PDB file of C-alpha atoms in Angstrom:
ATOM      1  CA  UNK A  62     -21.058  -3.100  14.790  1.00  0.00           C
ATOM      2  CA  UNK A  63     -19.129  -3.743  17.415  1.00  0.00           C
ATOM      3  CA  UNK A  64     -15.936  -1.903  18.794  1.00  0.00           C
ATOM      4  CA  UNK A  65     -13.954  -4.511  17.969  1.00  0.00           C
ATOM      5  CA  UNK A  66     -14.977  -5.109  14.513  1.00  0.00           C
ATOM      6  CA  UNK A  67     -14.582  -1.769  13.839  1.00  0.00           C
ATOM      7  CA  UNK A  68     -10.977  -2.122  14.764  1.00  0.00           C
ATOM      8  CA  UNK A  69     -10.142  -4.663  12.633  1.00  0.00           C
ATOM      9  CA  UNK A  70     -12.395  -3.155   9.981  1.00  0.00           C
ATOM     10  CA  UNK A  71     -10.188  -0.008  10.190  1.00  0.00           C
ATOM     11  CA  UNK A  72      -7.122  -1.582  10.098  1.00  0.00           C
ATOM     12  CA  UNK A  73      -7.891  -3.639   6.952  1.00  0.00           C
ATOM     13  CA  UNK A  74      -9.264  -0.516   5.141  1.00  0.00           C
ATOM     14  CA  UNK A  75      -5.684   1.410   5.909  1.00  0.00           C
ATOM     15  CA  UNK A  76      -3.477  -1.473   5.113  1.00  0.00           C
ATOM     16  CA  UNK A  77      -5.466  -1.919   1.786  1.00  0.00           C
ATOM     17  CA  UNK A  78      -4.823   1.810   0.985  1.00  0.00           C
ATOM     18  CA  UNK A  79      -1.099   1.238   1.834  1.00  0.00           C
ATOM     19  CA  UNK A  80      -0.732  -1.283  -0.337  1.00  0.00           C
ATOM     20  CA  UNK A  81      -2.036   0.403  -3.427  1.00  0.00           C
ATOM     21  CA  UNK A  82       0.543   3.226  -2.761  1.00  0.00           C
ATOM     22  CA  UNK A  83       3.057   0.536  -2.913  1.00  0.00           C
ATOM     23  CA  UNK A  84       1.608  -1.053  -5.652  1.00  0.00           C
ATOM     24  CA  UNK A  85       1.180   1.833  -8.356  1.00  0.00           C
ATOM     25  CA  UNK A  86       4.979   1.969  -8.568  1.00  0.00           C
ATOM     26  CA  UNK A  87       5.464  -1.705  -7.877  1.00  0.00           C
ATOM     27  CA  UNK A  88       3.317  -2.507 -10.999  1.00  0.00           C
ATOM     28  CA  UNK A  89       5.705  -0.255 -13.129  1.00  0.00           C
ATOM     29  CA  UNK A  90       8.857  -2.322 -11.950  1.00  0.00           C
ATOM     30  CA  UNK A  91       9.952   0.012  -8.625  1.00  0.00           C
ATOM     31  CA  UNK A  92      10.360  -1.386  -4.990  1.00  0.00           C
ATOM     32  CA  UNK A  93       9.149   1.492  -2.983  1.00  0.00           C
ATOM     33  CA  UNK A  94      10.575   0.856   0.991  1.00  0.00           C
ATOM     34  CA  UNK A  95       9.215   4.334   1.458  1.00  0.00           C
ATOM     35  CA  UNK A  96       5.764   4.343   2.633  1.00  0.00           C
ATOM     36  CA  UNK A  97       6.567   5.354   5.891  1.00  0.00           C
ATOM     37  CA  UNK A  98       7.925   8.727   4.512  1.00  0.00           C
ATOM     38  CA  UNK A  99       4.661   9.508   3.053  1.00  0.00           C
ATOM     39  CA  UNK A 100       2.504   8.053   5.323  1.00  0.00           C
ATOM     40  CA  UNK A 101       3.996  10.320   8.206  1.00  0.00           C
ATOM     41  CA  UNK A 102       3.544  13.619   5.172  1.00  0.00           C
ATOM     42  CA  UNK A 103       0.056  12.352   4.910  1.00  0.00           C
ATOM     43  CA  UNK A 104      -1.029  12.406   8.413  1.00  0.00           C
ATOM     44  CA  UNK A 105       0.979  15.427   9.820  1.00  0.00           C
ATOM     45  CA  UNK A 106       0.175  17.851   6.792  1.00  0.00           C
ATOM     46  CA  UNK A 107      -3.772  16.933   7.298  1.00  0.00           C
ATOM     47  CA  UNK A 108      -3.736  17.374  10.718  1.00  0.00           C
ATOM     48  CA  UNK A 109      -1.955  20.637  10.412  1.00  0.00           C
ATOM     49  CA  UNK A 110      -4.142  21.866   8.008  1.00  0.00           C
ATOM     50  CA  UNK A 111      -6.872  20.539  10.103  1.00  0.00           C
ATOM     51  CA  UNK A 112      -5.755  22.308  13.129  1.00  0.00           C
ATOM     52  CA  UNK A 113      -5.115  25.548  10.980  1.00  0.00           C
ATOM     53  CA  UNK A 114      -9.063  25.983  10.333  1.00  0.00           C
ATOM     54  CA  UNK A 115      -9.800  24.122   7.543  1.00  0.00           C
ATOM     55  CA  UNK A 116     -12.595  21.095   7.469  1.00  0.00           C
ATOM     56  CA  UNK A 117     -11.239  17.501   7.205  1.00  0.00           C
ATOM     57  CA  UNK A 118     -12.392  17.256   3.709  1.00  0.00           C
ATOM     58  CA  UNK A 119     -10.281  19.820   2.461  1.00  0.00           C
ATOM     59  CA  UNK A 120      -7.423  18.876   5.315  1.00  0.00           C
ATOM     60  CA  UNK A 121      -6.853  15.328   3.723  1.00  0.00           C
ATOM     61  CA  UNK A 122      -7.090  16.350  -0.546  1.00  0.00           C
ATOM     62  CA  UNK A 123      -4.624  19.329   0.318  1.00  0.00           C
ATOM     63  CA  UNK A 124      -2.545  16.888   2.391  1.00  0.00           C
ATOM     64  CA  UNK A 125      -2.757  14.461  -0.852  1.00  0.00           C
ATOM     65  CA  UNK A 126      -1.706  17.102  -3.306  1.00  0.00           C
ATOM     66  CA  UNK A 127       1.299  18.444  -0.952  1.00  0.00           C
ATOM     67  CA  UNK A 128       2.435  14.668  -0.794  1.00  0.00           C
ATOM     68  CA  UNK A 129       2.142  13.955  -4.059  1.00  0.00           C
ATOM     69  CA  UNK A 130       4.103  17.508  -5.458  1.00  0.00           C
ATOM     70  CA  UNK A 131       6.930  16.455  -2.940  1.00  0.00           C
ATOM     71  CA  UNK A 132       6.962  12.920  -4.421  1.00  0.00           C
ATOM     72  CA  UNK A 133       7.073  14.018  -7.760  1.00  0.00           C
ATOM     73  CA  UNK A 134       9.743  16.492  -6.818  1.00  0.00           C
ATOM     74  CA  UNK A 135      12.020  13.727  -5.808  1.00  0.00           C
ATOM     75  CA  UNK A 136      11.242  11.012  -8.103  1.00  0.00           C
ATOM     76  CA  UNK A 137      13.413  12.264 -10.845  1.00  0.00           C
ATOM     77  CA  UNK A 138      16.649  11.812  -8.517  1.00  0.00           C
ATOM     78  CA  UNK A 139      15.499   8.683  -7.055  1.00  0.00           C
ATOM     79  CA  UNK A 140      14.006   7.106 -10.317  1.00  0.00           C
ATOM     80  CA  UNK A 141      17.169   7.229 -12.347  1.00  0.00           C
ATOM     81  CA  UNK A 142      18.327   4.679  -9.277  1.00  0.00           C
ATOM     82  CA  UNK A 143      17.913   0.717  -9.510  1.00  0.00           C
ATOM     83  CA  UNK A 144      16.870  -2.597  -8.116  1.00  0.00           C
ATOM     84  CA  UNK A 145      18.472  -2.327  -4.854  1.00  0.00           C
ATOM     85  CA  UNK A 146      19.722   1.203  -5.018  1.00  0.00           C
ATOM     86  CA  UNK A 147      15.903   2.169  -5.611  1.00  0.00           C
ATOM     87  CA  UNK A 148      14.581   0.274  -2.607  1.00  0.00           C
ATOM     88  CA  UNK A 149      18.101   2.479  -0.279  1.00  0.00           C
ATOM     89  CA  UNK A 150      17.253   5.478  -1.935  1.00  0.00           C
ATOM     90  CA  UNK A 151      13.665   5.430  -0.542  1.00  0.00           C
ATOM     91  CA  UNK A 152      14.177   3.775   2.399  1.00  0.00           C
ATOM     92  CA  UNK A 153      16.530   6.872   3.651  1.00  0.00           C
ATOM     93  CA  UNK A 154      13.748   9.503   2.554  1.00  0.00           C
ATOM     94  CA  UNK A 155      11.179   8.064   5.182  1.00  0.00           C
ATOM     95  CA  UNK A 156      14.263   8.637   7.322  1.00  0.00           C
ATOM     96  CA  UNK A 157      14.492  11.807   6.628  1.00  0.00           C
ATOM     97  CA  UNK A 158      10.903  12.309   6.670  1.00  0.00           C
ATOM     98  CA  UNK A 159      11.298  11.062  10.400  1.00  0.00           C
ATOM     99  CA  UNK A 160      13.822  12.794  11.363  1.00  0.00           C
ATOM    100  CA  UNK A 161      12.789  16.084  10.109  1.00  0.00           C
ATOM    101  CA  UNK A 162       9.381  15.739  12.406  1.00  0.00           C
ATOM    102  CA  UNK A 163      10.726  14.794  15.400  1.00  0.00           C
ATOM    103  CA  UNK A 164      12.913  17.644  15.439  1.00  0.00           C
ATOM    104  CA  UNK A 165       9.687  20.260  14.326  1.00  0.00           C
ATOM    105  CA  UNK A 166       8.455  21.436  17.632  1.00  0.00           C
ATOM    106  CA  UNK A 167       5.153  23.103  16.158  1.00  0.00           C
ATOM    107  CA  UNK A 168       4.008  19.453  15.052  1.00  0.00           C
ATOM    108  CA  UNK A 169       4.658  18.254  18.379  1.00  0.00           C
ATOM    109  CA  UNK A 170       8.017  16.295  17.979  1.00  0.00           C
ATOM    110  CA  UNK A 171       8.395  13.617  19.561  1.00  0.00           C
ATOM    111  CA  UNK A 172       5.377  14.201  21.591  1.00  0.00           C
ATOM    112  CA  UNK A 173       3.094  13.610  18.929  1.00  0.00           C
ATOM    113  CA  UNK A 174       0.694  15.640  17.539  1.00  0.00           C
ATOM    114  CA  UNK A 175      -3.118  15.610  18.199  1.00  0.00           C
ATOM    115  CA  UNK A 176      -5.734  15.561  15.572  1.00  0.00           C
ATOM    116  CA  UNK A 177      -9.421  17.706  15.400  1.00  0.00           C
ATOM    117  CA  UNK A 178     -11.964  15.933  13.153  1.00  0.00           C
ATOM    118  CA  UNK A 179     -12.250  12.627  13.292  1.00  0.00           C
ATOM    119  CA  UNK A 180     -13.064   9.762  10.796  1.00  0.00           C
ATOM    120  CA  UNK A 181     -15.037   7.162  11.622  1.00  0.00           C
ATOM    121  CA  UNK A 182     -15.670   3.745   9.588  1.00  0.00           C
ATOM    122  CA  UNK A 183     -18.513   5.574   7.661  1.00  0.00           C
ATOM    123  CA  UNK A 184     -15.672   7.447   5.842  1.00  0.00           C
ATOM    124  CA  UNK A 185     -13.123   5.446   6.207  1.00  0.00           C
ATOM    125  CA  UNK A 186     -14.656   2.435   4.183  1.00  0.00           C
ATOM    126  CA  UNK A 187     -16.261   4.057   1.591  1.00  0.00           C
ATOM    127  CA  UNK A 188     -13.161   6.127   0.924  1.00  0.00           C
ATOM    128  CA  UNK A 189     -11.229   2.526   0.319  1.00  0.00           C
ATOM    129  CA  UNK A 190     -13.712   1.186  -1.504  1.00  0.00           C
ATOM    130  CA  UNK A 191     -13.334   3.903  -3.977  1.00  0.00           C
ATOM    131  CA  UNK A 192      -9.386   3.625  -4.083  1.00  0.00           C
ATOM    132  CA  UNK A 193      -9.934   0.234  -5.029  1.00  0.00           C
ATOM    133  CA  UNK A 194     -12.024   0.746  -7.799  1.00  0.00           C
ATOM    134  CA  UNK A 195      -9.830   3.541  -9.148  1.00  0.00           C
ATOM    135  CA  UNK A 196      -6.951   1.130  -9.230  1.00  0.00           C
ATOM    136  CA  UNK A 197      -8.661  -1.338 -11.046  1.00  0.00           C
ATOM    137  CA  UNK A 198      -9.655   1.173 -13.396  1.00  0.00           C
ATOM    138  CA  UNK A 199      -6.510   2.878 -13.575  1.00  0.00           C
ATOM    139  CA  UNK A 200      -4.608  -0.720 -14.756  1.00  0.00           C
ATOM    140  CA  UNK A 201      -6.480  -0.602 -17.375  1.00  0.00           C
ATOM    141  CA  UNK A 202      -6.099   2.229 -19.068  1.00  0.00           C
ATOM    142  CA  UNK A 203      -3.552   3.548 -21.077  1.00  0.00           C
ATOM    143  CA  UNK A 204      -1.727   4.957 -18.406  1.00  0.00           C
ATOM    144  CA  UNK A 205      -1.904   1.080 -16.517  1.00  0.00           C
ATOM    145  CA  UNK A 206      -0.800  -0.938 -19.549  1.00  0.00           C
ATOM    146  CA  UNK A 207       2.120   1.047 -19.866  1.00  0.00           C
ATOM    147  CA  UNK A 208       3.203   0.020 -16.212  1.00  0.00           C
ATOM    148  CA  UNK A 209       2.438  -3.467 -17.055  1.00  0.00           C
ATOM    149  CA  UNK A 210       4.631  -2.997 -19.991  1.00  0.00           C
ATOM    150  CA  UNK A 211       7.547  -1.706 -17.997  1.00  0.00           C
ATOM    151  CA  UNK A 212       7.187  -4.189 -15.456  1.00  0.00           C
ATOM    152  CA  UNK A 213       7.301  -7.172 -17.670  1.00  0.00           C
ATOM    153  CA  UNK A 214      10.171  -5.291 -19.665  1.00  0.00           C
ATOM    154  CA  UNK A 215      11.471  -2.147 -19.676  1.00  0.00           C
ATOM    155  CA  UNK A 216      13.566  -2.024 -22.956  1.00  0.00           C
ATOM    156  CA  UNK A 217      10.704  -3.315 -25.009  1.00  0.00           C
ATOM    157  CA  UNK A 218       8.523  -1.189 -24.041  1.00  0.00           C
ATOM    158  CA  UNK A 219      10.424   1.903 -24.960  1.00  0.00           C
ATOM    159  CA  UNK A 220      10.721   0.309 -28.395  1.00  0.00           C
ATOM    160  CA  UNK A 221       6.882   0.262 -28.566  1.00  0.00           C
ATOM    161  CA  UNK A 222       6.832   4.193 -27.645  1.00  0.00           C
ATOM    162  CA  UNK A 223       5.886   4.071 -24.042  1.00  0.00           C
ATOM    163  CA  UNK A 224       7.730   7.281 -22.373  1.00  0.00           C
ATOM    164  CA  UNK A 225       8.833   4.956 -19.199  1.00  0.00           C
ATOM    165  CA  UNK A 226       9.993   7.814 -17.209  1.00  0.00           C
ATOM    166  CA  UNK A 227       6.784   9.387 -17.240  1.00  0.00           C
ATOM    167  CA  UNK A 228       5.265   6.545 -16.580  1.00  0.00           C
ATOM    168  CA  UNK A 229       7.392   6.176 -13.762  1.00  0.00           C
ATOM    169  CA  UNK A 230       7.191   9.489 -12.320  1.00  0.00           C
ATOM    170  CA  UNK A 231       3.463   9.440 -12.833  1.00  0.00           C
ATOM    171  CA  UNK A 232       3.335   6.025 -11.073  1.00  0.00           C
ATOM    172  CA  UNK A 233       5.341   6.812  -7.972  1.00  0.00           C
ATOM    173  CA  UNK A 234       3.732  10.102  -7.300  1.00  0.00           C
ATOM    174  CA  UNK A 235       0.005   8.356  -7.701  1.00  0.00           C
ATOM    175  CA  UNK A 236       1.138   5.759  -4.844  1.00  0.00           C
ATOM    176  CA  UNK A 237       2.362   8.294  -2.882  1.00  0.00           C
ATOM    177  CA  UNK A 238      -0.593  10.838  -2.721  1.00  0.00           C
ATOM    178  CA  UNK A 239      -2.303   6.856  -1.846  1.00  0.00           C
ATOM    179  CA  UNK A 240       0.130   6.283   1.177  1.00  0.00           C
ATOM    180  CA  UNK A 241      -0.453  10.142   2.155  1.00  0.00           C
ATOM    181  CA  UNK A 242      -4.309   9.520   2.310  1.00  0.00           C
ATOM    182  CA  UNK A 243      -3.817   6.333   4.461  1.00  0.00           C
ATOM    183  CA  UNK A 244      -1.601   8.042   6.587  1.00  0.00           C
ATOM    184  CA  UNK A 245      -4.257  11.199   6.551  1.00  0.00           C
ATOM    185  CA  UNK A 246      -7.309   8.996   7.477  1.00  0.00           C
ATOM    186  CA  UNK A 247      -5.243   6.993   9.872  1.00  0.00           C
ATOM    187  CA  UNK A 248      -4.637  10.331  12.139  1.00  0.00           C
ATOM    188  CA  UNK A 249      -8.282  11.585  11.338  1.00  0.00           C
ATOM    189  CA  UNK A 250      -9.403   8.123  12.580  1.00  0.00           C
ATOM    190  CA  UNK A 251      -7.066   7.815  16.231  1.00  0.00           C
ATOM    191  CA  UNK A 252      -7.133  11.315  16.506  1.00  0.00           C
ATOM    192  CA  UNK A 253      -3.233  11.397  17.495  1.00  0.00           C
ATOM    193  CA  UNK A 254      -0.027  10.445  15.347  1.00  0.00           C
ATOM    194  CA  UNK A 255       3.192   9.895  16.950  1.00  0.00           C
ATOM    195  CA  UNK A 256       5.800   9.494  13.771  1.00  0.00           C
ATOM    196  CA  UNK A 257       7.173   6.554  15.466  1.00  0.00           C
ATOM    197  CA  UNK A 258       4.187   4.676  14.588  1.00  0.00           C
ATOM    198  CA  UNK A 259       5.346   5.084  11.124  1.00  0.00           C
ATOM    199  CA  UNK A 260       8.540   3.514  11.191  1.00  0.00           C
ATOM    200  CA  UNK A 261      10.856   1.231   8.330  1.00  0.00           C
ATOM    201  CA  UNK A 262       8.869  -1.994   9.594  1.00  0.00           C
ATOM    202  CA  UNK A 263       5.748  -0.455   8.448  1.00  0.00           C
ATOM    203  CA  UNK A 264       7.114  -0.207   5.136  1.00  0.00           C
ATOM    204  CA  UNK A 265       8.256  -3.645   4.903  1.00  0.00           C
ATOM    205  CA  UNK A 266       5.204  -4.748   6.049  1.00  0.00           C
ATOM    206  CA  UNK A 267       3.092  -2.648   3.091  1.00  0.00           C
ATOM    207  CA  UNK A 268       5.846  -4.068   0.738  1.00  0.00           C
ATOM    208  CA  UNK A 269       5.434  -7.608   2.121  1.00  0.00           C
ATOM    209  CA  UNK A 270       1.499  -7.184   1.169  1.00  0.00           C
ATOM    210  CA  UNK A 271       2.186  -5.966  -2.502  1.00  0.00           C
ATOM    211  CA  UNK A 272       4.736  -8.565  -3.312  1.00  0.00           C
ATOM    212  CA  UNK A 273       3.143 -11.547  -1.529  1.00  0.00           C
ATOM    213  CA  UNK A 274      -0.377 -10.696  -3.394  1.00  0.00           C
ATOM    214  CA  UNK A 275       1.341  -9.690  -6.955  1.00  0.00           C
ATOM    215  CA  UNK A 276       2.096  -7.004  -8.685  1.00  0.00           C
ATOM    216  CA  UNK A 277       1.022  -8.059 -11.586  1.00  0.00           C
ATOM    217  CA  UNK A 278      -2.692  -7.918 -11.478  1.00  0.00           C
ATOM    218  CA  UNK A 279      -4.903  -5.451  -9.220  1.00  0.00           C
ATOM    219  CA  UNK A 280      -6.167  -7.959  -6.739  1.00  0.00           C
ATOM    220  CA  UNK A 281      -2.652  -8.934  -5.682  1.00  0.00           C
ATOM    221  CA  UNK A 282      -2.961  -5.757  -2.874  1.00  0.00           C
ATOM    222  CA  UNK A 283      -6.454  -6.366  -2.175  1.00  0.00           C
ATOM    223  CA  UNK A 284      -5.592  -9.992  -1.156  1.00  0.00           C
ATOM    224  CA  UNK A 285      -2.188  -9.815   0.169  1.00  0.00           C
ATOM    225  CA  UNK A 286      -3.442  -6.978   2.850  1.00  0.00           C
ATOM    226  CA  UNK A 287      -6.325  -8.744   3.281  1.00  0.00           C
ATOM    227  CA  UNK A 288      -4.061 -11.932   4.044  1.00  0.00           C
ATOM    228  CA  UNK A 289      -1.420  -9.637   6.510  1.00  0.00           C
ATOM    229  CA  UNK A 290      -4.563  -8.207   8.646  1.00  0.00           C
ATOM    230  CA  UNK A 291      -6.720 -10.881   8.519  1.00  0.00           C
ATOM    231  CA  UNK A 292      -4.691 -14.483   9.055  1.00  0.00           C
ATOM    232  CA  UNK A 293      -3.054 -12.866  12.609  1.00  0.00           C
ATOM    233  CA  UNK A 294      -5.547 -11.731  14.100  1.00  0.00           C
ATOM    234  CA  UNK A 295      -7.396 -15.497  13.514  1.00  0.00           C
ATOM    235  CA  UNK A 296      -4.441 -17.121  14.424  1.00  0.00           C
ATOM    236  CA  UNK A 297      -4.653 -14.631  17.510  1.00  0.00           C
ATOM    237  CA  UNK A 298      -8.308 -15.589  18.693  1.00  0.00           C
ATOM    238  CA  UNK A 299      -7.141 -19.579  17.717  1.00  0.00           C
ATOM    239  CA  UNK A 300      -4.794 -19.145  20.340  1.00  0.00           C
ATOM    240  CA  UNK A 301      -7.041 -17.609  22.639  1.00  0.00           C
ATOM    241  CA  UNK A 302     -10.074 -19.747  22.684  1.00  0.00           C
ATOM    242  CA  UNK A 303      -7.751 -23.096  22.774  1.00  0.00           C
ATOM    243  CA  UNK A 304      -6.149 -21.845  25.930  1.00  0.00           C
ATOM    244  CA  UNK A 305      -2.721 -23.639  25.241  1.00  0.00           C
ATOM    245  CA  UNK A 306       0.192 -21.214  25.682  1.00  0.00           C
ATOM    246  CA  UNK A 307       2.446 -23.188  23.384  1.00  0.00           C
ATOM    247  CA  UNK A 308      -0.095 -21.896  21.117  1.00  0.00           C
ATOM    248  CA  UNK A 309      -0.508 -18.478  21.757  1.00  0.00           C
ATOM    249  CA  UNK A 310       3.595 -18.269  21.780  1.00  0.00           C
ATOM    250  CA  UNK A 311       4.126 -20.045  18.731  1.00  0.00           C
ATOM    251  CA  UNK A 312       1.365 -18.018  16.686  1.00  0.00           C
ATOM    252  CA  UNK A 313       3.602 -15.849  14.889  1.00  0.00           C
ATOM    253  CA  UNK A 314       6.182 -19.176  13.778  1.00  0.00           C
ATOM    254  CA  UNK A 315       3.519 -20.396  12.067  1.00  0.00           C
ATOM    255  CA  UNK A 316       2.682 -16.798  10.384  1.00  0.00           C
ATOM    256  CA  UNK A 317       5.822 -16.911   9.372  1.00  0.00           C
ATOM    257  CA  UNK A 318       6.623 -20.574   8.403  1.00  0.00           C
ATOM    258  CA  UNK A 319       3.264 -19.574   6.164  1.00  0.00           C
ATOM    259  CA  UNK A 320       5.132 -16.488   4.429  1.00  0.00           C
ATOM    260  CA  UNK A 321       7.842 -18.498   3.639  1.00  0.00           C
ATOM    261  CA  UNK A 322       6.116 -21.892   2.058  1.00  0.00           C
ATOM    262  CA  UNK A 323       4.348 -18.895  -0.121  1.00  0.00           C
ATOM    263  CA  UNK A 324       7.144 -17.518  -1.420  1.00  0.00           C
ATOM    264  CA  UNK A 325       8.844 -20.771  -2.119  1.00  0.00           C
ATOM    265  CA  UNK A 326       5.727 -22.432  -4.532  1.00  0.00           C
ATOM    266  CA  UNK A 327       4.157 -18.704  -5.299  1.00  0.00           C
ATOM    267  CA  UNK A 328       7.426 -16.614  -5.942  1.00  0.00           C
ATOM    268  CA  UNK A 329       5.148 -14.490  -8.426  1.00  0.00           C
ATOM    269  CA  UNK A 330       2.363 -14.010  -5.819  1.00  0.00           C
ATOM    270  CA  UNK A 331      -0.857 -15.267  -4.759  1.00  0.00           C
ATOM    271  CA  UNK A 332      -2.743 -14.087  -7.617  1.00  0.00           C
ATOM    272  CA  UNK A 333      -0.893 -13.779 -11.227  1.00  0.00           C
ATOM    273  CA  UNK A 334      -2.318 -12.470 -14.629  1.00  0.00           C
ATOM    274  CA  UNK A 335      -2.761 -15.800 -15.557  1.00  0.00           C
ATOM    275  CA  UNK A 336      -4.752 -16.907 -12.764  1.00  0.00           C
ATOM    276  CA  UNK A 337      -7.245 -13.763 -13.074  1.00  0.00           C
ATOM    277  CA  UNK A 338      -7.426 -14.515 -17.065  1.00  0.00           C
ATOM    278  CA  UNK A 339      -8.766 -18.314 -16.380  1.00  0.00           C
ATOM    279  CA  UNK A 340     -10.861 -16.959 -13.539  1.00  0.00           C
ATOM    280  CA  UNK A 341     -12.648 -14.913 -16.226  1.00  0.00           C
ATOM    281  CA  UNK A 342     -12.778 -17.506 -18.212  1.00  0.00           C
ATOM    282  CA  UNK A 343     -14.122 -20.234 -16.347  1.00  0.00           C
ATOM    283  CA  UNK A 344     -15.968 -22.090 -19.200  1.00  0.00           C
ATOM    284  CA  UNK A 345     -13.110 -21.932 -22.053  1.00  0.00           C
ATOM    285  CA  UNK A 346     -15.067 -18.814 -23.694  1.00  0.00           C
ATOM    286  CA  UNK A 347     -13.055 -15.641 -24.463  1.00  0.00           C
ATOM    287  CA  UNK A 348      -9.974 -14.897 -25.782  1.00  0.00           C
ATOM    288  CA  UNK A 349      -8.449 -18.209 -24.025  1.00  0.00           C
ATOM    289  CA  UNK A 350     -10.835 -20.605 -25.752  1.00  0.00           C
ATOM    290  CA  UNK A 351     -10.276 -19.201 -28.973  1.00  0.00           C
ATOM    291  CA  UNK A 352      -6.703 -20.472 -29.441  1.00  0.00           C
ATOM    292  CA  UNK A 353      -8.040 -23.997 -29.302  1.00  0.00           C
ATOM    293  CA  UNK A 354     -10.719 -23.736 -32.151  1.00  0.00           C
ATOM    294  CA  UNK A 355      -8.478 -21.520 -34.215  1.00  0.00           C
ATOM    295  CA  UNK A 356      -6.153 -24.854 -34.161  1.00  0.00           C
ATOM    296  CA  UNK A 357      -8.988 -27.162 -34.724  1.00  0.00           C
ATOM    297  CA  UNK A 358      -9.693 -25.124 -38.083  1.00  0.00           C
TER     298      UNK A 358
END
């Protein structure tokens, strides 16, 4: 393979991890602007850890379970926040987060910090490979439908007995120990973090992903990231093997002008519930041909 497929390769693998931290609490109805946050926890702790003695496989599961006890720590405060408040409230703890490592000299500040071991794609894509399928398995479990339920709403769902905070809580700190092993494989990978690599467009970006590739099914993160890494970069080598300019500088309007005529005719995403169900279906069998004959009988 070469280096530069690697590259992209690597960068698709992280954003996809990203965007299933985003989505675990995004499925349950909470817009998470905090990736950043525990993306930075994520890669500084395992590095630490790393640098402290201990092998990268242990480095990035202890930096996973230190994210996610912080997370769950401060999703009781920040859960009993909404809609907009929600999306402040975590937006200022990646600020924090942020500010609080670029002031901590023995993680390098705003130096940076280097990292030992080092990941390559070997681990890397076999590592997202099995986040994805954990997702998918995890929306459909018990745990999963209640998220679903609270997503598609909230007060009928507690009338059905779903506990929705712990659902909640459960859901945020998930996606964060996620974001905290992107963040971990990201420094194991480069070998060096700087925490101004993770900054608050980052997180919009991750959010962009989840929202753009719906949060109501679990493909919408696999194809929204996979849209977000993929569609510049070809846009990218458009430009470069036409040899206009005009195109090269006007790449990113038509990224955008893209975004935009999705979220006026997809508002719900590129891929819905619905959309999956018929997929499934693709012959009228199942549970969505069996409305028809019922009615015919």
């Amino acid at each position: 393979m070469s280096g530069y497929l690697e590259s992209q390769l690597i960068i698709l693998c992280l954003n996809v991890i990203y965007a299933y931290g985003i989505f675990l609490p995004a499925a349950s109805g909470q817009l998470n602007l905090g990736a950043a946050g525990f993306i930075t926890i994520g890669a500084y702790s395992s590095a630490w850890i790393n640098a402290s003695g201990a092998p990268m496989y242990i480095a990035i599961p202890a930096s996973m379970l230190f994210c996610a006890a912080i997370a769950f720590t401060i999703a009781f405060p920040i859960l009993r926040t909404r809609g907009v408040y929600m999306v402040l409230a975590t937006f200022a703890f990646a600020e924090v987060v942020a500010g609080l490592i670029i002031n901590l000299e023995f993680l390098g500040a705003a130096a940076g910090y280097p990292v030992e071991s080092h990941a390559d794609y070997l681990v890397v894509v076999p590592v997202t490979v099995l986040v994805v399928l954990l997702c998918f398995i995890l929306m459909s479990t018990r745990l999963g439908l209640a998220m679903r339920s609270i997503h598609d709403d909230e007060a009928v769902a507690t009338l059905f007995g779903v506990d929705v905070r712990l659902a909640k809580v459960a859901a945020f700190t998930l996606g964060a120990a996620l974001m905290s092993l992107g963040g971990a494989l990201y420094g194991h990978h480069y070998n060096y973090i700087e925490t101004q690599t993770f900054n608050v467009l980052l997180s919009i970006y991750i959010l962009l992903y989840v929202l753009l590739g719906g949060t109501q099914t679990a493909w919408g993160p696999l194809v929204g990231a996979a849209f977000f890494t993929v569609v510049p970069e070809a846009l990218r080598q458009i430009a470069t093997a036409s040899g206009h300019a005009w195109i090269a500088d006007s790449r990113f309007i038509i990224f955008g002008a893209i975004i935009v005529l999705m979220m006026v005719f997809r508002p719900e995403g590129l891929v819905t519930r619905t959309m999956v169900d018929r997929a499934a279906t693709p012959f009228g069998g199942g549970r969505s041909g069996a409305a028809p004959a019922a009615r015919a009988a």
